Short mmCIF file of C-alpha atoms in Angstrom, two decimals:
data_model
loop_
_atom_site.label_atom_id
_atom_site.label_comp_id
_atom_site.label_asym_id
_atom_site.label_seq_id
_atom_site.Cartn_x
_atom_site.Cartn_y
_atom_site.Cartn_z
CA MET M 15 21.49 26.46 1.61
CA LYS M 16 18.62 24.33 -0.76
CA LYS M 17 18.36 25.30 -4.35
CA ILE M 18 14.03 23.97 -5.13
CA LEU M 19 12.05 25.35 -7.70
CA LYS M 20 9.09 27.23 -5.86
CA GLN M 21 5.27 28.78 -7.52
CA THR M 22 5.21 32.60 -7.96
CA PRO M 23 2.37 34.82 -7.85
CA SER M 24 4.21 36.87 -11.42
CA GLY M 25 7.66 37.09 -13.02
CA GLY M 26 10.18 34.54 -12.50
CA ILE M 27 11.33 32.11 -14.76
CA SER M 28 9.26 31.87 -17.48
CA PHE M 29 8.53 28.32 -19.70
CA PHE M 30 10.87 30.13 -22.66
CA ASP M 31 13.31 31.03 -20.39
CA LEU M 32 13.83 27.55 -19.55
CA LEU M 33 13.71 25.99 -22.98
CA LEU M 34 16.50 28.57 -24.21
CA ASP M 35 18.67 27.54 -21.55
CA GLU M 36 18.01 24.85 -19.51
CA THR M 37 21.36 25.15 -17.85
CA LEU M 38 19.08 27.41 -15.72
CA CYS M 39 17.60 23.73 -13.76
CA THR M 40 21.23 21.85 -13.71
CA GLY M 41 22.10 20.58 -10.50
CA GLU M 42 20.29 19.39 -7.47
CA ILE M 43 16.66 21.09 -7.19
CA ALA M 44 13.83 20.41 -4.26
CA VAL M 45 10.66 20.39 -5.79
CA GLU M 46 7.47 20.83 -4.20
CA LYS M 47 5.34 16.91 -4.25
CA LYS M 48 2.30 18.52 -4.62
CA LEU M 49 3.23 20.34 -7.74
CA ILE M 50 5.66 17.56 -9.41
CA ILE M 51 1.59 15.29 -8.96
CA GLN M 52 0.04 18.28 -10.66
CA ALA M 53 2.20 18.05 -13.41
CA GLY M 54 1.94 14.40 -14.36
CA GLY M 55 5.39 13.62 -12.36
CA ILE M 56 8.53 12.52 -13.80
CA ASN M 57 8.02 10.69 -17.46
CA SER M 58 10.36 8.15 -16.88
CA TYR M 59 9.62 6.92 -20.96
CA LEU M 60 11.84 9.72 -21.98
CA ARG M 61 15.42 8.20 -22.37
CA ALA M 62 16.87 11.09 -20.99
CA LYS M 63 16.48 14.99 -19.62
CA GLN M 64 13.39 14.35 -17.48
CA LYS M 65 14.26 16.53 -14.90
CA TYR M 66 14.55 19.13 -17.39
CA GLU M 67 11.22 17.97 -19.12
CA LEU M 68 9.63 18.06 -16.11
CA PHE M 69 10.34 21.50 -15.18
CA LEU M 70 9.37 22.45 -18.54
CA ARG M 71 5.54 21.33 -18.24
CA ILE M 72 5.43 23.30 -14.55
CA ALA M 73 6.48 26.62 -16.07
CA ALA M 74 4.27 26.32 -19.07
CA THR M 75 1.31 25.93 -16.51
CA TRP M 76 2.77 28.23 -13.41
CA ASN M 77 4.33 30.93 -12.84
CA ILE M 78 7.98 29.04 -11.31
CA ASP M 79 11.36 30.82 -9.96
CA PHE M 80 14.29 29.30 -8.32
CA PHE M 81 15.10 29.86 -4.80
CA GLU M 82 18.42 29.21 -2.08
CA THR M 83 16.61 27.65 1.39
CA THR M 84 16.62 25.91 3.98
CA GLU M 85 12.80 25.11 4.57
CA ALA M 86 12.62 21.65 2.12
CA ASP M 87 11.49 19.25 4.25
CA SER M 88 9.30 15.83 3.45
CA SER M 89 6.79 18.05 1.10
CA TYR M 90 9.91 18.29 -1.13
CA ILE M 91 10.72 16.36 -3.88
CA THR M 92 14.92 16.64 -4.32
CA LEU M 93 15.59 15.76 -7.99
CA GLU M 94 19.11 14.92 -9.57
CA ASP M 95 20.36 15.66 -13.33
CA ASP M 96 20.36 12.52 -15.03
CA PRO M 97 23.63 10.71 -14.63
CA ALA M 98 23.49 8.36 -18.00
CA PHE M 99 22.65 11.91 -20.18
CA THR M 100 24.65 12.26 -23.82
CA ALA M 101 24.25 13.48 -26.74
CA GLU M 102 22.89 10.36 -28.29
CA THR M 103 19.82 9.94 -25.90
CA GLY M 104 19.35 13.76 -25.19
CA TRP M 105 18.34 15.05 -28.66
CA GLN M 106 15.73 12.98 -28.90
CA THR M 107 14.06 14.75 -25.38
CA ASP M 108 14.94 17.50 -27.67
CA CYS M 109 12.81 16.53 -30.52
CA TYR M 110 10.10 15.37 -27.85
CA ILE M 111 9.89 19.13 -26.32
CA ALA M 112 9.75 20.55 -29.80
CA GLY M 113 7.20 18.42 -31.10
CA LYS M 114 4.49 18.53 -27.85
CA TYR M 115 5.24 22.34 -27.48
CA SER M 116 5.09 23.01 -31.56
CA GLN M 117 1.56 25.24 -31.30
CA LEU M 118 2.97 26.95 -28.64
CA LEU M 119 6.35 27.43 -30.51
CA ARG M 120 4.57 28.50 -33.24
CA GLU M 121 2.37 31.31 -31.63
CA ASN M 122 5.72 32.85 -30.19
CA ASN M 123 7.54 33.19 -33.75
CA LEU M 124 9.88 30.08 -32.45
CA PHE M 125 9.01 27.32 -33.66
CA ASP M 126 11.69 27.26 -36.88
CA LEU M 127 14.15 28.81 -34.57
CA VAL M 128 14.02 25.80 -32.71
CA ILE M 129 13.67 22.81 -35.08
CA GLU M 130 17.01 24.64 -37.22
CA SER M 131 18.92 23.83 -33.50
CA LEU M 132 17.74 20.72 -33.89
CA LEU M 133 18.52 19.99 -36.95
CA ASN M 134 21.94 22.31 -37.01
CA ASP M 135 23.24 20.03 -33.88
CA ALA M 136 22.21 16.73 -35.89
CA ASN M 137 24.16 17.88 -38.79
CA LEU M 138 27.01 18.08 -36.58
CA GLU M 139 26.47 14.58 -34.79
CA ASN M 140 25.91 13.32 -38.02
CA ARG M 141 22.58 11.55 -37.34
CA GLN M 142 20.28 14.07 -40.04
CA GLU M 143 18.58 11.14 -41.24
CA ASP M 144 17.70 9.58 -37.70
CA THR M 145 16.54 13.13 -36.15
CA LEU M 146 14.41 14.03 -39.06
CA HIS M 147 12.73 10.72 -39.02
CA PHE M 148 12.42 10.93 -35.03
CA LEU M 149 10.86 14.90 -35.20
CA GLU M 150 8.94 14.01 -37.78
CA HIS M 151 7.02 12.09 -35.44
CA MET M 152 7.05 14.05 -32.63
CA ILE M 153 5.71 16.88 -34.59
CA ALA M 154 2.71 14.76 -36.20
CA HIS M 155 1.84 13.72 -32.12
CA ASP M 156 1.91 9.92 -33.57
CA ASP M 157 1.28 7.09 -32.34
CA ILE M 158 4.78 6.99 -31.91
CA TYR M 159 4.90 10.69 -29.97
CA TRP M 160 2.00 8.94 -27.53
CA HIS M 161 4.01 5.95 -26.65
CA ILE M 162 6.55 9.00 -24.95
CA ALA M 163 3.62 11.32 -24.30
CA GLU M 164 1.71 8.90 -21.93
CA GLY M 165 4.24 8.75 -19.51
CA SER M 166 2.95 11.80 -17.76
CA CYS M 167 -0.14 11.88 -18.27
CA PRO M 168 -2.12 10.78 -15.12
CA ILE M 169 -3.46 7.12 -14.22
CA LEU M 170 -7.43 6.49 -14.43
CA ILE M 171 -8.50 4.12 -12.04
CA TYR M 172 -12.44 3.07 -11.70
CA LYS M 173 -13.91 2.39 -8.81
CA GLY M 174 -17.42 2.14 -7.21
CA ASP M 175 -18.18 -1.47 -6.78
CA ASP M 176 -19.08 -2.41 -3.09
CA ILE M 177 -19.01 -6.10 -3.12
CA CYS M 178 -17.08 -7.72 -0.25
CA HIS M 179 -17.34 -5.18 1.84
CA ASN M 180 -16.00 -2.83 0.11
CA VAL M 181 -13.00 -4.31 -0.55
CA LEU M 182 -12.29 -3.48 -4.71
CA ASN M 183 -13.17 -0.23 -3.39
CA ILE M 184 -10.43 -0.06 -0.95
CA PHE M 185 -7.77 -1.63 -3.09
CA ALA M 186 -8.49 1.65 -5.61
CA GLU M 187 -7.90 3.51 -3.14
CA GLN M 188 -5.01 2.03 -1.55
CA PHE M 189 -3.05 1.63 -4.86
CA GLY M 190 -4.11 4.76 -6.62
CA LYS M 191 -2.43 6.60 -2.87
CA ALA M 192 0.78 4.91 -3.01
CA LEU M 193 1.27 5.84 -7.10
CA LYS M 194 0.27 9.00 -6.29
CA HIS M 195 3.27 8.67 -2.81
CA THR M 196 5.64 7.79 -5.94
CA GLY M 197 4.48 11.34 -7.98
CA LYS M 198 2.17 10.14 -9.82
CA LYS M 199 -0.85 12.33 -10.74
CA VAL M 200 -4.06 9.85 -10.50
CA VAL M 201 -7.58 10.50 -11.24
CA TYR M 202 -10.45 8.45 -10.28
CA PHE M 203 -13.98 7.75 -12.25
CA ASP M 204 -16.82 6.25 -9.67
CA CYS M 205 -19.26 3.74 -11.55
CA GLY M 206 -21.10 4.06 -8.31
CA LYS M 207 -21.92 7.70 -7.87
CA GLU M 208 -20.83 9.44 -11.01
CA ASP M 209 -23.61 9.29 -14.29
CA LEU M 210 -21.72 6.34 -16.96
CA ASN M 211 -22.44 9.27 -20.06
CA THR M 212 -20.09 10.82 -18.33
CA LEU M 213 -17.24 8.58 -19.25
CA THR M 214 -17.40 9.12 -22.87
CA SER M 215 -16.01 12.32 -21.62
CA TYR M 216 -12.19 10.43 -21.65
CA VAL M 217 -13.25 9.41 -25.45
CA ASP M 218 -9.54 10.92 -26.91
CA GLN M 219 -7.74 11.33 -24.15
CA HIS M 220 -4.26 9.79 -23.12
CA PHE M 221 -3.43 7.91 -20.04
CA GLN M 222 -0.21 6.88 -18.20
CA ALA M 223 -2.37 3.30 -17.86
CA ILE M 224 -6.45 3.14 -16.98
CA ILE M 225 -6.72 0.34 -14.41
CA GLY M 226 -9.66 -1.26 -13.73
CA VAL M 227 -10.90 -3.66 -10.13
CA GLN M 228 -12.61 -6.08 -11.22
CA SER M 229 -14.27 -3.93 -13.51
CA TYR M 230 -17.53 -4.19 -16.03
CA LEU M 231 -16.67 -0.78 -17.86
CA PHE M 232 -14.18 -2.57 -20.45
CA SER M 233 -17.07 -4.09 -21.70
CA ILE M 234 -19.19 -0.98 -22.31
CA LYS M 235 -19.75 -0.94 -26.01
CA MET M 236 -20.48 2.28 -28.60
CA LYS M 237 -23.77 2.77 -30.11
CA ASP M 238 -22.90 0.94 -32.75
CA GLU M 239 -22.94 -2.31 -30.65
CA LEU M 240 -19.10 -3.11 -32.65
CA HIS M 241 -17.08 -1.11 -30.80
CA TYR M 242 -15.60 -0.54 -27.56
CA LEU M 243 -15.51 2.77 -25.62
CA HIS M 244 -12.32 1.52 -24.81
CA GLU M 245 -11.07 1.40 -28.14
CA TYR M 246 -11.78 5.60 -27.90
CA ILE M 247 -9.28 5.88 -24.40
CA TYR M 248 -6.21 5.85 -24.89
CA GLY M 249 -3.31 4.19 -23.18
CA PRO M 250 -2.41 0.74 -21.72
CA LYS M 251 -5.65 -1.09 -20.32
CA TYR M 252 -5.35 -2.99 -16.61
CA ASN M 253 -8.46 -5.11 -15.19
CA PHE M 254 -7.11 -6.48 -11.83
CA ILE M 255 -9.45 -9.43 -10.99
CA PHE M 256 -9.63 -11.19 -7.61
CA ASP M 257 -11.97 -14.24 -8.67
CA HIS M 258 -11.43 -17.08 -11.55
CA PRO M 259 -11.68 -15.51 -14.26
CA ILE M 260 -14.00 -17.84 -15.97
CA TRP M 261 -16.30 -15.70 -13.23
CA MET M 262 -15.42 -12.90 -15.75
CA LYS M 263 -15.87 -14.68 -19.22
CA SER M 264 -18.54 -12.56 -20.32
CA HIS M 265 -15.84 -9.07 -19.23
CA LEU M 266 -12.77 -11.04 -21.36
CA MET M 267 -13.95 -11.47 -24.26
CA HIS M 268 -12.77 -8.05 -25.96
CA HIS M 269 -9.57 -7.87 -27.71
CA TYR M 270 -7.95 -4.43 -27.13
CA PRO M 271 -4.42 -4.64 -28.16
CA ASP M 272 -3.83 -2.76 -24.84
CA PHE M 273 -5.65 -4.72 -22.53
CA SER M 274 -4.31 -6.99 -19.49
CA VAL M 275 -5.22 -8.83 -17.01
CA LEU M 276 -3.72 -8.38 -13.43
CA THR M 277 -4.48 -11.32 -11.40
CA HIS M 278 -3.18 -12.87 -8.22
CA ASP M 279 -2.68 -16.31 -9.00
CA ALA M 280 -0.28 -18.05 -11.42
CA ASN M 281 -2.58 -20.57 -12.69
CA TYR M 282 -5.06 -17.84 -13.96
CA VAL M 283 -2.48 -16.11 -15.67
CA SER M 284 -2.48 -19.26 -18.08
CA PHE M 285 -6.27 -19.46 -18.22
CA VAL M 286 -6.54 -16.60 -19.02
CA GLN M 287 -3.34 -16.12 -21.97
CA LYS M 288 -4.89 -19.61 -23.04
CA TYR M 289 -8.60 -19.67 -23.26
CA PHE M 290 -9.51 -15.87 -23.27
CA HIS M 291 -6.22 -15.28 -25.79
CA THR M 292 -5.37 -12.21 -23.77
CA ASP M 293 -2.24 -10.54 -21.98
CA ALA M 294 -2.28 -11.85 -17.58
CA ILE M 295 0.62 -11.14 -15.37
CA LEU M 296 1.29 -12.29 -12.19
CA PHE M 297 0.39 -9.03 -9.38
CA PRO M 298 -1.61 -9.66 -6.08
CA PRO M 299 -3.18 -7.68 -4.22
CA ALA M 300 -1.19 -6.01 -1.26
CA GLY M 301 -1.77 -5.10 2.57
CA ILE M 302 -2.67 -2.25 4.46
CA VAL M 303 0.04 -1.26 6.61
CA PRO M 304 -2.22 -0.80 10.08
CA PRO M 305 -2.05 2.05 12.47
CA VAL M 306 -0.50 1.59 15.74
CA ASP M 307 -2.69 -0.45 18.03
CA VAL M 308 -1.05 0.15 21.42
CA ASP M 309 -2.85 -2.57 23.33
CA ILE M 310 -1.65 -5.90 21.02
CA ALA M 311 0.68 -6.28 23.16
CA HIS M 312 -1.88 -8.29 24.30
CA PRO M 313 -4.23 -10.66 22.34
CA HIS M 314 -8.23 -10.15 22.79
CA TYR M 315 -8.62 -13.60 20.76
CA GLY M 316 -6.90 -16.74 20.14
CA VAL M 317 -8.18 -17.67 17.03
CA THR M 318 -10.17 -15.50 14.66
CA PHE M 319 -11.57 -16.48 10.88
CA VAL M 320 -12.42 -13.12 9.11
CA GLY M 321 -15.19 -13.84 5.88
CA THR M 322 -18.13 -15.74 5.72
CA TYR M 323 -19.87 -18.79 5.76
CA GLY M 324 -21.00 -20.41 2.69
CA ASP M 325 -24.00 -23.13 2.48
CA TYR M 326 -22.39 -25.86 0.84
CA MET M 327 -26.31 -27.59 1.37
CA GLN M 328 -27.67 -24.74 -0.84
CA GLU M 329 -24.69 -24.62 -3.74
CA VAL M 330 -25.58 -28.18 -4.03
CA PHE M 331 -29.50 -27.60 -3.85
CA LEU M 332 -28.54 -24.70 -6.82
CA ILE M 333 -25.98 -27.25 -9.05
CA HIS M 334 -29.28 -29.93 -8.78
CA GLN M 335 -31.39 -27.26 -10.30
CA LEU M 336 -29.21 -27.41 -13.76
CA GLU M 337 -30.21 -29.58 -16.73
CA ARG M 338 -29.52 -33.41 -16.40
CA PRO M 339 -26.46 -33.50 -18.57
CA LYS M 340 -25.34 -30.32 -16.78
CA ARG M 341 -26.18 -31.44 -13.94
CA PHE M 342 -24.69 -35.34 -14.23
CA LEU M 343 -21.29 -33.56 -14.82
CA ALA M 344 -20.75 -30.87 -12.44
CA ASN M 345 -21.86 -33.82 -10.04
CA LYS M 346 -18.60 -35.70 -11.07
CA PHE M 347 -16.80 -32.14 -10.98
CA LEU M 348 -17.76 -31.63 -7.60
CA LEU M 349 -16.60 -35.05 -6.41
CA LYS M 350 -13.09 -34.79 -8.39
CA MET M 351 -12.46 -31.73 -6.60
CA ARG M 352 -13.52 -33.20 -2.98
CA GLN M 353 -11.21 -36.05 -3.82
CA HIS M 354 -8.57 -34.01 -5.35
CA PRO M 355 -8.26 -30.70 -3.12
CA HIS M 356 -4.52 -29.62 -4.35
CA MET M 357 -5.84 -29.60 -8.48
CA THR M 358 -7.15 -26.35 -10.00
CA SER M 359 -11.28 -26.19 -10.56
CA GLU M 360 -9.88 -26.28 -14.42
CA ASN M 361 -7.61 -29.38 -14.64
CA ALA M 362 -10.49 -30.76 -12.35
CA LEU M 363 -12.92 -30.30 -14.99
CA HIS M 364 -10.12 -31.44 -17.95
CA GLU M 365 -10.43 -34.63 -16.05
CA VAL M 366 -13.86 -35.06 -15.69
CA LEU M 367 -14.89 -34.64 -19.54
CA SER M 368 -11.95 -36.76 -20.06
CA ASP M 369 -13.04 -39.25 -17.76
CA GLN M 370 -16.32 -39.05 -19.66
CA GLY M 371 -14.86 -39.90 -23.32
CA LEU M 372 -15.98 -36.17 -23.69
CA ASP M 373 -12.51 -34.14 -26.19
CA VAL M 374 -13.75 -30.78 -26.61
CA SER M 375 -12.33 -27.59 -27.97
CA ASP M 376 -11.09 -24.74 -26.04
CA GLU M 377 -14.20 -22.67 -26.35
CA GLU M 378 -16.46 -25.58 -25.77
CA PHE M 379 -14.66 -26.20 -22.86
CA VAL M 380 -15.35 -22.54 -21.57
CA THR M 381 -18.70 -22.47 -21.95
CA ILE M 382 -19.09 -25.55 -20.10
CA PHE M 383 -17.12 -24.19 -17.23
CA TYR M 384 -19.28 -21.03 -16.90
CA ASP M 385 -21.66 -23.17 -17.26
CA LEU M 386 -20.64 -24.67 -13.86
CA ARG M 387 -19.06 -22.53 -12.78
CA ARG M 388 -20.92 -22.70 -9.15
CA VAL M 389 -19.24 -25.98 -8.21
CA ILE M 390 -16.43 -23.72 -7.34
CA TYR M 391 -17.86 -22.22 -4.44
CA CYS M 392 -19.57 -25.42 -3.71
CA VAL M 393 -16.69 -27.16 -2.84
CA MET M 394 -14.77 -23.85 -1.17
CA HIS M 395 -17.34 -24.40 1.43
CA TYR M 396 -17.68 -28.00 1.51
CA TYR M 397 -13.72 -27.62 2.70
CA ARG M 398 -14.43 -24.63 5.23
CA TYR M 399 -17.40 -26.26 6.55
CA HIS M 400 -15.06 -29.50 7.91
CA VAL M 401 -11.38 -27.53 8.71
CA LEU M 402 -13.46 -25.45 10.99
CA ARG M 403 -16.07 -28.02 12.13
CA THR M 404 -12.10 -30.02 13.01
CA LEU M 405 -10.38 -27.18 14.93
CA LEU M 406 -14.01 -27.21 16.93
CA ASP M 407 -13.91 -30.73 17.35
CA ASN M 408 -10.32 -30.56 18.56
CA GLY M 409 -11.64 -28.19 21.30
CA ILE M 410 -9.99 -24.75 19.95
CA GLN M 411 -11.80 -21.63 20.31
CA LEU M 412 -12.61 -19.99 16.94
CA ASP M 413 -14.28 -16.13 17.02
CA VAL M 414 -15.49 -15.76 13.53
CA PHE M 415 -16.60 -12.37 12.21
CA GLY M 416 -20.05 -11.82 10.02
CA ASP M 417 -23.53 -12.24 10.35
CA SER M 418 -23.53 -15.38 7.86
CA TRP M 419 -22.36 -17.60 11.32
CA TYR M 420 -25.17 -16.91 13.42
CA HIS M 421 -27.35 -19.86 11.52
CA CYS M 422 -24.51 -22.30 10.30
CA PRO M 423 -24.64 -25.73 11.77
CA LEU M 424 -21.47 -24.99 13.62
CA ARG M 425 -23.69 -22.55 15.57
CA HIS M 426 -23.95 -25.40 18.17
CA TYR M 427 -20.52 -25.30 19.38
CA LYS M 428 -20.08 -23.83 22.83
CA ASN M 429 -16.31 -22.79 21.73
CA LEU M 430 -17.24 -21.23 18.33
CA ILE M 431 -17.94 -17.55 19.23
CA CYS M 432 -19.82 -15.45 16.59
CA HIS M 433 -19.45 -11.55 16.06
CA PRO M 434 -21.78 -9.39 13.42
CA ASN M 435 -20.09 -8.03 10.04
CA VAL M 436 -16.91 -5.68 10.43
CA THR M 437 -15.61 -3.19 7.77
CA VAL M 438 -12.39 -3.72 6.38
CA GLU M 439 -10.72 -0.78 8.57
CA GLU M 440 -12.51 -3.56 11.85
CA SER M 441 -10.91 -6.53 10.59
CA LEU M 442 -7.52 -4.81 11.02
CA SER M 443 -8.36 -4.19 14.38
CA ILE M 444 -9.18 -7.97 15.15
CA TRP M 445 -6.25 -9.45 13.30
CA GLN M 446 -3.86 -6.99 15.29
CA HIS M 447 -5.42 -8.17 18.41
CA SER M 448 -5.33 -11.74 17.52
CA LYS M 449 -2.72 -14.30 17.91
CA ILE M 450 -3.60 -16.63 15.16
CA SER M 451 -6.03 -15.76 11.98
CA LEU M 452 -7.23 -17.87 9.51
CA ASN M 453 -7.41 -17.88 5.93
CA ILE M 454 -8.88 -20.14 3.71
CA MET M 455 -8.25 -19.52 -0.74
CA SER M 456 -11.76 -19.37 -2.81
CA TRP M 457 -9.86 -22.64 -4.44
CA HIS M 458 -7.00 -20.25 -5.50
CA LYS M 459 -4.17 -22.82 -5.70
CA GLY M 460 -1.48 -20.75 -7.13
CA GLY M 461 -2.28 -17.28 -5.38
CA PHE M 462 -1.92 -14.92 -2.85
CA THR M 463 -4.32 -12.36 -1.18
CA GLU M 464 -4.55 -9.15 0.67
CA ARG M 465 -6.78 -10.99 3.61
CA MET M 466 -3.13 -13.08 3.99
CA ALA M 467 -1.01 -10.40 3.33
CA ASN M 468 -3.17 -7.81 6.22
CA ILE M 469 -2.81 -11.09 8.82
CA MET M 470 1.18 -11.15 8.56
CA LEU M 471 1.10 -7.07 8.48
CA CYS M 472 -1.06 -6.68 11.48
CA GLY M 473 0.93 -9.02 13.33
CA ALA M 474 -0.84 -12.70 13.75
CA VAL M 475 0.37 -15.57 12.76
CA LEU M 476 -1.64 -16.80 9.58
CA ALA M 477 -2.54 -20.04 9.46
CA THR M 478 -3.48 -20.99 4.99
CA ASP M 479 -4.41 -23.47 3.05
CA ASP M 480 -1.57 -24.15 0.63
CA THR M 481 -0.83 -22.20 -3.05
CA THR M 482 1.74 -22.69 -4.69
CA TYR M 483 2.80 -18.91 -4.52
CA LEU M 484 4.06 -19.17 -1.46
CA HIS M 485 6.68 -21.25 -1.41
CA LYS M 486 8.89 -18.68 -3.70
CA ASP M 487 9.16 -15.95 -0.55
CA TYR M 488 7.49 -17.74 2.69
CA SER M 489 8.75 -20.95 4.57
CA SER M 490 7.49 -22.38 7.43
CA ASP M 491 8.82 -20.40 9.88
CA ASP M 492 6.84 -17.16 8.87
CA LEU M 493 3.28 -19.28 8.72
CA ILE M 494 1.17 -22.01 9.31
CA ILE M 495 0.51 -23.64 5.38
CA PHE M 496 -1.78 -26.52 5.78
CA SER M 497 -3.75 -29.32 3.63
CA LEU M 498 -7.46 -29.54 3.39
CA ASP M 499 -7.25 -32.75 3.35
CA HIS M 500 -5.47 -33.04 6.68
CA PRO M 501 -7.47 -30.54 8.93
CA GLU M 502 -6.94 -32.62 11.89
CA ALA M 503 -2.41 -31.64 11.03
CA LEU M 504 -3.69 -27.06 11.88
CA ALA M 505 -4.50 -28.42 14.94
CA ARG M 506 -2.13 -29.33 16.38
CA GLN M 507 -0.26 -26.69 14.64
CA ILE M 508 -2.11 -23.96 16.38
CA GLN M 509 -2.76 -25.72 19.83
CA HIS M 510 1.21 -26.06 19.90
CA LEU M 511 1.66 -22.42 18.93
CA LEU M 512 -1.37 -21.47 21.59
CA THR M 513 0.55 -22.71 24.36
CA ASP M 514 4.20 -21.68 22.70
CA GLU M 515 4.15 -18.02 22.69
CA THR M 516 7.65 -17.40 21.98
CA ALA M 517 7.16 -20.05 19.05
CA ARG M 518 4.45 -17.94 18.00
CA GLN M 519 5.53 -14.77 18.28
CA ALA M 520 8.99 -15.65 16.51
CA MET M 521 6.58 -16.71 13.89
CA ALA M 522 4.52 -13.86 13.59
CA GLN M 523 7.54 -11.09 13.64
CA ASN M 524 8.99 -13.34 10.54
CA GLY M 525 5.42 -13.05 8.69
CA LYS M 526 5.15 -9.48 9.15
CA ASP M 527 9.13 -8.90 8.14
CA LYS M 528 8.04 -10.45 5.25
CA THR M 529 5.41 -9.40 3.96
CA LEU M 530 6.52 -5.82 4.65
CA THR M 531 9.14 -6.38 2.14
CA LEU M 532 7.04 -7.99 -0.23
CA HIS M 533 3.44 -7.38 -0.42
CA THR M 534 2.73 -4.16 0.53
CA TRP M 535 0.72 -0.58 -1.58
CA SER M 536 3.52 0.80 -1.73
CA LYS M 537 5.88 -2.25 -3.16
CA ARG M 538 2.80 -2.50 -5.82
CA ALA M 539 2.93 1.09 -6.49
CA GLU M 540 6.67 0.13 -7.53
CA GLN M 541 6.37 -3.51 -9.51
CA PHE M 542 3.30 -1.39 -11.00
CA LEU M 543 5.73 1.34 -13.26
CA GLU M 544 8.01 -1.27 -13.36
CA ILE M 545 5.11 -2.72 -15.80
CA LEU M 546 4.59 0.39 -17.91
CA GLN M 547 8.15 0.42 -17.99
CA GLU M 548 8.62 -2.37 -20.21
CA ARG M 549 6.33 -1.26 -22.41
CA ILE M 550 9.11 1.20 -23.47
#
């Protein structure tokens, strides 16, 4: 038999029953997961009595009772008593509870009784001054109180940007789903469907975290044009960005004290910290574990590439439209990256400026970099074209997906098989049915992307250009890592694996196993909650 907590139509154990006798909820107790989520989840910001405080929150909202049953299944979570509980830590939770429910206690003439009990215990344990000081903060509901209380507030996620074939919305949904699975309450604001004016309804509300996915919402100002809206929406704020931070320049100029950037590239962490004076955390997106496909034992494709063709010459044309001084620097910038494909774009630009004898401030550098930012796309398209052409010249059949390929200069190759645009879900199926799939970074020299994770989770061998991030967790036994300036070596590796199915399957399995451990959204949710916990 198992003891479970369930909602009841009426009667049962009241909030005040639990408040005055916490032994009612001692021992292992199973609770419906959806009830835990609705109540805000376990508040891990409390040092002790987390289960007890959760049950009080549930009892404050719903009628509940405890039952003996054998029915507890996977929809229930079993909670145990806190083994670390001591009087030294437990009294702080008691003070927090008294502060949280102070108004309710007053309305029921219990406030003085509870406070007197807390102070009597403090006297017995010789901590009167500490208790009184902490209790004052809890009753005042000041910043110290909310630093704890936000641990049971919802997590707010912004979604609604449908660029990149809806990839950003998929990130928001997958991340939110994984956080919910941990027992957190997650709410969404969809800026693609909801009036932005309704965002003001969150003013003066507290959240455990506010997460934007490459979002511009953190830049919205109040009518006075001096203050930002998010100065009045409380909780730690995180903008999850996936391009070079220079593209987000206008959205990274604000300086909230509780704002951080999550980014997939270690170099971007340093860039944000140095040039935008903002906290940044290395936090790459994860992959989606695909549904089981019974037909994946017989791949339909040899080598695939799911992504757009970018026109290098069109980007060169746009660069030539710049003013003469900028055009001169842009050409030098592009040449530097073409000659040094392992160099980050910011380092390449620094060398160009140094070569020209230009000594600029950090602020001036950011302005110049922003004006020349399209050069990054230009060099990416240049190398994407040359890598693919080398594979085609070596007789490797490439199945490419995206309407842009129908009109690219490589179209005349008979071994280039073009397919229409695909959704994220369709991409997963393609990778499940691929032997090898190609990834060419958008010049992320220290990063890891969802495409890389998805390819490996789907059971294909990932072939990607080198980034420093990979060497931390992966080896040449797990995936193909190639240099942009040596695509002929990539062609040889692909040809070898296409003729050695045993070696290919072993590499694919190695990559999949490591990625299942390191790069699922469940893992990211766990890591994100650790980030939040470190704030306490």
